[in-house]
Every structure is written in C-alpha cells, then in structure tokens.
XYZ file of N, CA and C in Angstrom:
474
model
N 8.383 -4.004 30.242
C 7.243 -3.723 29.243
C 7.844 -3.153 28.165
N 7.273 -3.655 27.015
C 7.715 -3.153 25.508
C 7.500 -1.819 25.515
N 8.284 -0.606 25.071
C 8.129 0.417 24.681
C 7.223 0.635 23.517
N 6.200 1.214 23.971
C 5.027 1.748 22.939
C 5.748 2.361 21.497
N 6.837 3.300 21.537
C 7.243 3.619 20.126
C 7.868 2.568 19.268
N 8.409 1.720 20.223
C 8.958 0.375 19.358
C 7.643 -0.230 18.570
N 6.681 -0.479 19.323
C 5.643 -1.025 18.419
C 4.933 -0.048 17.513
N 4.851 1.230 17.610
C 4.512 2.011 16.641
C 5.346 1.964 15.430
N 6.636 2.303 15.693
C 7.696 1.933 14.558
C 7.477 0.733 13.759
N 7.272 -0.368 14.515
C 7.292 -1.648 13.685
C 6.033 -1.639 12.934
N 4.983 -1.129 13.514
C 3.811 -0.847 12.547
C 3.910 -0.140 11.427
N 4.590 1.160 11.455
C 5.139 1.879 10.510
C 5.897 1.143 9.339
N 6.739 0.327 9.898
C 7.550 -0.523 8.889
C 6.657 -1.515 8.289
N 5.739 -2.266 9.010
C 4.785 -3.320 8.656
C 3.941 -2.655 7.511
N 3.544 -1.172 7.687
C 2.656 -0.633 6.595
C 3.445 -0.458 5.586
N 4.647 0.048 5.598
C 5.639 0.172 4.520
C 5.860 -1.066 3.555
N 6.025 -2.143 4.242
C 6.084 -3.435 3.344
C 5.054 -4.069 2.969
N 3.879 -4.079 3.642
C 2.844 -4.443 2.881
C 2.286 -3.384 1.848
N 2.286 -2.230 2.159
C 2.130 -1.269 0.936
C 3.049 -1.532 -0.247
N 4.255 -1.679 -0.021
C 5.180 -1.817 -1.224
C 4.681 -3.087 -1.885
N 4.181 -3.919 -0.868
C 3.862 -5.405 -1.576
C 2.692 -5.124 -2.680
N 1.722 -4.359 -1.865
C 0.463 -4.150 -2.959
C 0.742 -3.207 -4.095
N 1.772 -2.556 -4.187
C 1.877 -1.570 -5.583
C 3.167 -2.169 -6.129
N 3.792 -3.428 -5.743
C 4.784 -3.839 -6.707
C 4.452 -4.530 -7.739
N 5.210 -3.772 -8.853
C 4.992 -4.589 -10.277
C 3.519 -4.227 -10.672
N 3.016 -3.033 -10.746
C 1.955 -2.812 -11.230
C 2.252 -1.485 -12.236
N 1.427 -1.622 -13.264
C 1.709 -0.320 -14.536
C 0.889 0.784 -13.746
N 0.952 2.043 -14.219
C 0.201 3.068 -13.733
C -1.164 3.281 -14.084
N -1.658 2.319 -14.836
C -3.094 2.307 -14.940
C -3.947 1.808 -13.819
N -2.987 0.979 -13.230
C -3.740 0.550 -12.048
C -4.304 1.469 -11.005
N -3.506 2.664 -10.863
C -3.750 3.695 -9.829
C -5.204 4.254 -10.094
N -5.725 4.252 -11.475
C -6.802 4.867 -11.716
C -8.053 3.755 -12.000
N -7.794 2.574 -11.702
C -8.914 1.358 -11.853
C -9.749 1.749 -10.937
N -11.003 1.662 -11.417
C -12.431 2.214 -11.007
C -13.091 0.623 -10.824
N -13.138 0.013 -9.698
C -14.012 -0.898 -9.363
C -15.548 -0.388 -9.404
N -16.484 -1.130 -9.342
C -17.885 -0.834 -9.360
C -18.471 -0.291 -7.983
N -19.622 0.325 -8.044
C -20.293 0.625 -6.980
C -19.580 1.801 -6.237
N -18.832 2.780 -6.672
C -18.308 3.858 -6.164
C -16.959 3.586 -5.174
N -16.382 2.398 -5.443
C -15.124 2.117 -4.884
C -13.892 3.178 -5.078
N -13.320 3.620 -4.227
C -12.261 4.469 -4.590
C -11.307 3.894 -5.283
N -10.684 4.626 -6.292
C -9.385 4.258 -7.003
C -8.227 4.185 -5.913
N -7.724 3.139 -6.430
C -6.118 3.219 -5.713
C -5.360 4.284 -5.372
N -5.261 5.316 -6.452
C -4.645 6.499 -6.008
C -5.422 7.400 -5.113
N -6.746 7.258 -5.040
C -7.589 7.938 -4.000
C -7.438 7.442 -2.659
N -7.369 6.040 -2.495
C -7.120 5.481 -1.350
C -5.481 5.978 -0.898
N -4.536 5.905 -1.805
C -3.344 6.388 -1.334
C -3.314 7.605 -0.812
N -4.027 8.557 -1.461
C -4.316 9.999 -1.077
C -4.840 10.274 0.185
N -5.655 9.428 0.637
C -6.525 9.258 2.120
C -5.355 8.737 2.849
N -4.609 7.660 2.713
C -3.616 7.048 3.608
C -2.543 8.361 3.906
N -2.297 9.119 2.947
C -1.318 10.189 3.379
C -2.011 11.100 4.246
N -3.398 11.553 3.965
C -3.965 12.389 4.999
C -3.930 11.930 6.291
N -4.268 10.717 6.408
C -4.303 10.118 7.691
C -2.901 9.921 8.441
N -1.980 9.543 7.679
C -0.444 9.810 8.001
C -0.341 11.338 8.731
N -0.767 12.295 7.951
C -0.603 13.742 8.437
C -1.293 13.944 9.580
N -2.451 13.245 9.865
C -3.127 13.426 11.266
C -2.383 12.581 12.231
N -1.708 11.654 12.087
C -0.789 10.720 13.146
C 0.148 11.711 13.339
N 1.042 12.320 12.379
C 2.168 13.360 12.689
C 1.675 14.403 13.411
N 0.558 14.920 13.046
C -0.152 16.175 14.005
C -0.346 15.763 15.405
N -0.682 14.424 15.651
C -0.856 13.943 17.163
C 0.640 13.782 17.651
N 1.351 13.266 17.087
C 2.661 13.243 17.764
C 3.458 14.402 17.954
N 3.344 15.291 17.003
C 4.167 16.608 16.924
C 3.509 17.461 17.394
N 2.249 17.645 17.481
C 1.517 18.779 18.014
C 1.490 19.914 16.863
N 1.926 19.460 15.628
C 2.053 20.825 14.709
C 1.315 20.357 13.502
N 0.674 21.188 12.532
C -0.035 20.898 11.341
C 1.082 20.737 10.404
N 0.846 19.354 9.832
C 1.803 19.326 8.576
C 1.186 19.903 7.332
N 2.130 20.311 6.287
C 1.501 20.696 5.124
C 0.869 19.747 4.272
N -0.304 20.071 3.582
C -1.099 19.341 2.790
C -0.734 19.521 1.196
N 0.155 19.113 0.554
C 0.340 19.413 -0.962
C -0.711 18.685 -1.720
N -0.904 19.331 -2.767
C -1.912 18.663 -3.890
C -1.362 18.870 -5.062
N -2.134 18.191 -6.194
C -1.720 18.230 -7.505
C -0.652 17.164 -7.918
N -0.568 16.200 -7.220
C 0.695 15.214 -7.569
C 0.166 14.357 -8.378
N 1.154 13.913 -9.402
C 1.039 12.714 -10.209
C 0.934 11.302 -9.365
N 0.536 10.309 -9.555
C 0.823 8.918 -8.961
C 1.952 8.624 -8.303
N 3.264 8.748 -9.033
C 4.463 8.462 -8.596
C 4.823 9.329 -7.281
N 4.332 10.675 -7.592
C 4.816 11.908 -6.501
C 3.780 11.630 -5.374
N 2.400 11.008 -5.521
C 1.642 10.908 -4.349
C 2.236 9.784 -3.541
N 2.885 8.601 -4.435
C 3.430 7.591 -3.633
C 4.600 7.869 -2.843
N 5.548 8.542 -3.508
C 6.439 9.142 -3.040
C 6.318 9.874 -1.448
N 5.187 10.789 -1.805
C 4.800 11.464 -0.333
C 4.235 10.457 0.736
N 3.793 9.400 0.416
C 3.337 8.572 1.368
C 4.525 8.024 2.131
N 5.604 7.534 1.385
C 6.712 7.084 1.993
C 7.573 8.172 2.869
N 7.276 9.414 2.246
C 8.016 10.350 3.053
C 7.365 10.739 4.258
N 6.113 10.640 4.509
C 5.320 10.686 5.482
C 5.524 9.366 6.424
N 5.753 8.397 5.853
C 6.100 7.304 7.097
C 7.462 7.539 7.529
N 8.541 8.031 6.791
C 9.659 8.356 7.484
C 9.457 9.566 8.158
N 8.832 10.565 7.923
C 8.635 11.658 9.222
C 8.234 11.118 10.120
N 6.998 10.410 10.387
C 6.488 9.845 11.334
C 7.224 8.878 12.287
N 8.125 8.073 11.622
C 8.978 7.269 12.166
C 10.121 8.027 12.987
N 10.728 9.136 12.270
C 11.214 9.974 12.738
C 11.258 10.758 14.018
N 9.832 11.254 14.014
C 9.385 11.788 14.954
C 9.130 10.962 16.307
N 8.769 9.672 15.992
C 8.865 8.891 17.109
C 9.986 8.548 17.779
N 11.064 8.322 17.113
C 12.458 8.338 17.765
C 12.642 9.243 18.918
N 12.129 10.517 18.661
C 12.391 11.572 19.523
C 11.161 11.883 20.256
N 10.103 11.658 20.280
C 8.689 11.951 20.899
C 8.834 11.176 22.063
N 8.018 11.902 22.996
C 7.546 11.016 24.380
C 5.967 10.760 23.992
N 5.692 9.425 23.883
C 4.394 8.924 23.741
C 3.756 8.088 24.586
N 2.902 8.950 25.661
C 2.271 8.061 26.324
C 1.504 6.911 25.938
N 1.282 5.911 26.808
C 0.779 4.612 26.467
C -0.487 5.030 25.892
N -1.653 5.659 26.413
C -2.803 6.037 26.114
C -2.863 6.490 24.445
N -1.879 7.617 24.353
C -1.717 7.979 22.875
C -1.104 6.776 22.018
N -0.332 5.913 22.308
C -0.113 4.874 21.402
C -1.186 3.915 20.948
N -2.051 3.680 22.063
C -3.210 3.024 21.843
C -4.028 3.648 20.941
N -4.252 4.962 21.122
C -5.414 5.569 20.163
C -4.643 5.565 18.857
N -3.552 6.004 18.712
C -2.802 5.851 17.275
C -3.004 4.454 16.529
N -2.883 3.239 17.432
C -2.834 1.956 17.059
C -4.537 1.846 16.202
N -5.433 2.026 17.368
C -6.900 1.870 17.009
C -7.188 2.802 15.941
N -6.848 4.034 15.828
C -7.224 4.889 14.938
C -6.525 5.027 13.558
N -5.504 5.744 13.281
C -4.966 6.067 12.069
C -4.276 4.904 11.497
N -3.362 4.003 12.235
C -2.570 2.922 12.157
C -3.552 1.655 11.496
N -4.473 1.537 12.075
C -5.602 0.546 11.768
C -6.133 0.995 10.454
N -6.520 2.202 10.361
C -7.051 2.460 9.166
C -6.004 2.486 7.867
N -5.002 2.954 8.038
C -4.129 2.708 6.906
C -4.005 1.233 6.564
N -3.713 0.476 7.443
C -3.579 -0.913 7.253
C -4.783 -1.677 6.522
N -6.104 -1.136 6.929
C -7.268 -1.579 6.242
C -7.123 -0.993 4.865
N -6.668 0.048 4.493
C -6.645 0.691 3.198
C -5.632 -0.132 2.221
N -4.286 -0.606 2.960
C -3.372 -1.263 2.077
C -4.228 -2.506 1.733
N -5.025 -3.134 2.730
C -5.866 -4.412 2.398
C -6.536 -4.014 0.928
N -7.313 -2.991 1.057
C -8.339 -2.555 0.093
C -7.620 -2.510 -1.369
N -6.158 -1.900 -1.405
C -5.328 -1.752 -2.628
C -5.088 -3.285 -2.916
N -4.703 -4.231 -2.068
C -4.281 -5.476 -2.352
C -5.571 -6.193 -3.180
N -6.830 -6.174 -2.628
C -7.932 -6.697 -3.101
C -8.364 -6.185 -4.441
N -8.077 -4.649 -4.831
C -8.313 -4.234 -6.094
C -7.279 -4.690 -7.158
N -5.943 -5.154 -6.541
C -5.259 -5.805 -7.359
C -5.750 -7.018 -7.803
N -6.377 -7.742 -7.295
C -6.984 -8.958 -7.531
C -8.060 -8.674 -8.517
N -9.107 -7.763 -8.356
C -9.869 -7.381 -9.280
C -9.442 -6.632 -10.631
N -8.282 -6.218 -10.370
C -7.507 -5.648 -11.737
C -6.675 -6.751 -12.312
N -6.932 -7.929 -11.901
C -6.399 -9.155 -12.445
C -4.800 -9.266 -12.211
N -4.363 -8.751 -11.367
C -2.764 -8.666 -10.852
C -2.646 -8.823 -9.309
N -2.966 -10.251 -8.918
C -2.998 -10.340 -7.377
C -1.812 -10.481 -6.974
N -1.529 -10.093 -5.581
C -0.083 -10.107 -5.009
C 0.313 -11.717 -4.841
N 1.436 -11.926 -4.605
C 1.710 -13.129 -4.534
C 1.554 -13.651 -2.889
N 1.267 -14.859 -2.540
C 0.952 -15.187 -1.288
C 2.194 -15.294 -0.313
N 2.191 -15.146 0.832
C 3.158 -14.959 1.787
C 2.899 -15.055 3.282
N 3.786 -15.780 3.995
C 3.534 -15.814 5.172
C 4.065 -14.638 5.964
N 3.194 -13.689 6.257
C 3.723 -12.390 7.000
C 4.425 -12.464 8.145
N 3.975 -13.472 8.856
C 4.925 -13.671 9.942
C 6.465 -13.700 9.875
N 6.743 -14.214 8.688
C 8.160 -14.649 8.299
C 8.562 -13.413 7.536
N 7.895 -12.285 7.218
C 8.284 -11.193 6.328
C 9.417 -10.539 7.002
N 10.407 -10.069 5.944
C 11.672 -9.426 6.563
C 11.364 -8.018 6.770
N 10.622 -7.753 7.984
C 10.191 -6.235 8.263
C 11.283 -5.974 9.531
N 11.555 -4.690 9.246
C 12.610 -4.128 10.113
C 12.253 -2.655 10.535
N 12.395 -2.365 11.469
C 12.108 -1.051 12.216
C 13.165 -0.057 11.393
N 12.600 0.932 11.102
C 13.340 2.083 10.454
C 13.408 1.737 8.850
N 13.345 0.573 8.293
C 13.248 0.131 6.835
C 11.764 0.653 6.255
N 11.884 1.901 5.803
C 10.742 2.332 5.265
C 10.601 2.509 3.853
N 11.738 2.605 3.164
C 11.870 2.827 1.691
C 11.239 1.784 0.842
N 10.615 2.169 -0.133
C 9.709 1.075 -1.026
C 10.728 0.213 -1.852
N 12.035 0.847 -2.118
C 13.054 0.084 -2.834
C 13.949 -0.843 -2.083
N 13.558 -0.640 -0.466
C 14.547 -1.515 0.235
C 13.570 -2.840 0.589
N 12.443 -2.856 0.419
C 11.548 -4.057 0.889
C 12.031 -5.317 0.102
N 12.033 -6.404 0.923
C 12.690 -7.720 0.378
C 11.376 -8.687 0.471
N 10.972 -9.030 -0.771
C 9.715 -10.015 -0.735
C 10.200 -11.434 -0.823
N 11.591 -11.628 -0.727
C 12.020 -12.985 -1.191
C 11.346 -14.123 -0.101
N 10.553 -13.992 0.695
C 9.517 -14.734 1.308
C 8.370 -15.184 0.546
N 8.025 -14.574 -0.502
C 6.792 -14.865 -1.366
C 6.900 -16.291 -1.718
N 5.737 -16.966 -1.257
C 5.664 -18.514 -1.289
C 5.288 -19.044 -2.803
N 4.795 -17.984 -3.851
C 4.585 -18.490 -5.040
C 5.311 -17.940 -6.324
N 6.579 -17.147 -5.642
C 7.487 -16.739 -7.008
C 8.419 -17.505 -7.290
C-alpha cells in the first residue's frame, strides 16, 4: 500500500506547481483585480489559502501556527510557499494515520486546489490566461515547492 504521507506530499508539490503556474508572468495589478458579484480578489484568495495551510499544519503538528498580517502581495505569496514547505517538512517526520490523510485530502487540500483554479480563472478574466498543458506530464516532484524551481516546459502553447 502506498504511504499516505507520500500522497500528501505529492499533493503539496502539485499545489505548488499549479499555483506557480497560476501566478506566473502577471504584474502586481492582477492581485487586486476585482471580478464582479463580490468575487474575492486574487490576493484575498491567496490569503485564505495560507489560512487553510495553517489549519493543515495544525492538524499534522497539533500546534497552532502563527498568523502574520499586514503583508504586501509579494510577502503574502512568499508566506504561502513557506507554509507549503513547513507542511511538507512536518509530513516527513509526522505519523499520519490513514483517516487523517483522507480528511486532509477532502478538506484543506481539495479546498486549496479549488482556490488555485479560481486564481487561474481570474487570470482569464484579467485577459492573461495561463497556457494550456497536459498536467499528467507536468514535472512535479515531491519536495519541490519553490516557485522559482517550477518547470513549465510542458506548456503546449509556449
């Protein structure tokens, strides 16, 4: 049976890859883009994703992570990647029962992936859509969580 921590770590790497792609090559005005009907701005979504990651970290480590505030867009994005890395490092050492693994997938991890999709959709509304890609061929590697280390060379339309 596959180790659930391996699956969780792969999902974190997938989140990093897809999030990096969703914010790749946008100027800072994108983060405050306001779509109609009360849709959250991209930076509000990123802030929420960081809160969800803090919840995931709390569930793994049984400790309350610090919630910083007052960040610029760049700092908020860096915080998100730092939280991804912290969660990944905790998973390396932690014992994660299968039941917890399943709850983390259906709860916080699915929520974050949904929000990454929202950011990608907002890019289209912002007139800067992401390039098409077969994500099954994406170069995603467990432990590769840094924005600058993502390889989008599989983009089909570049």
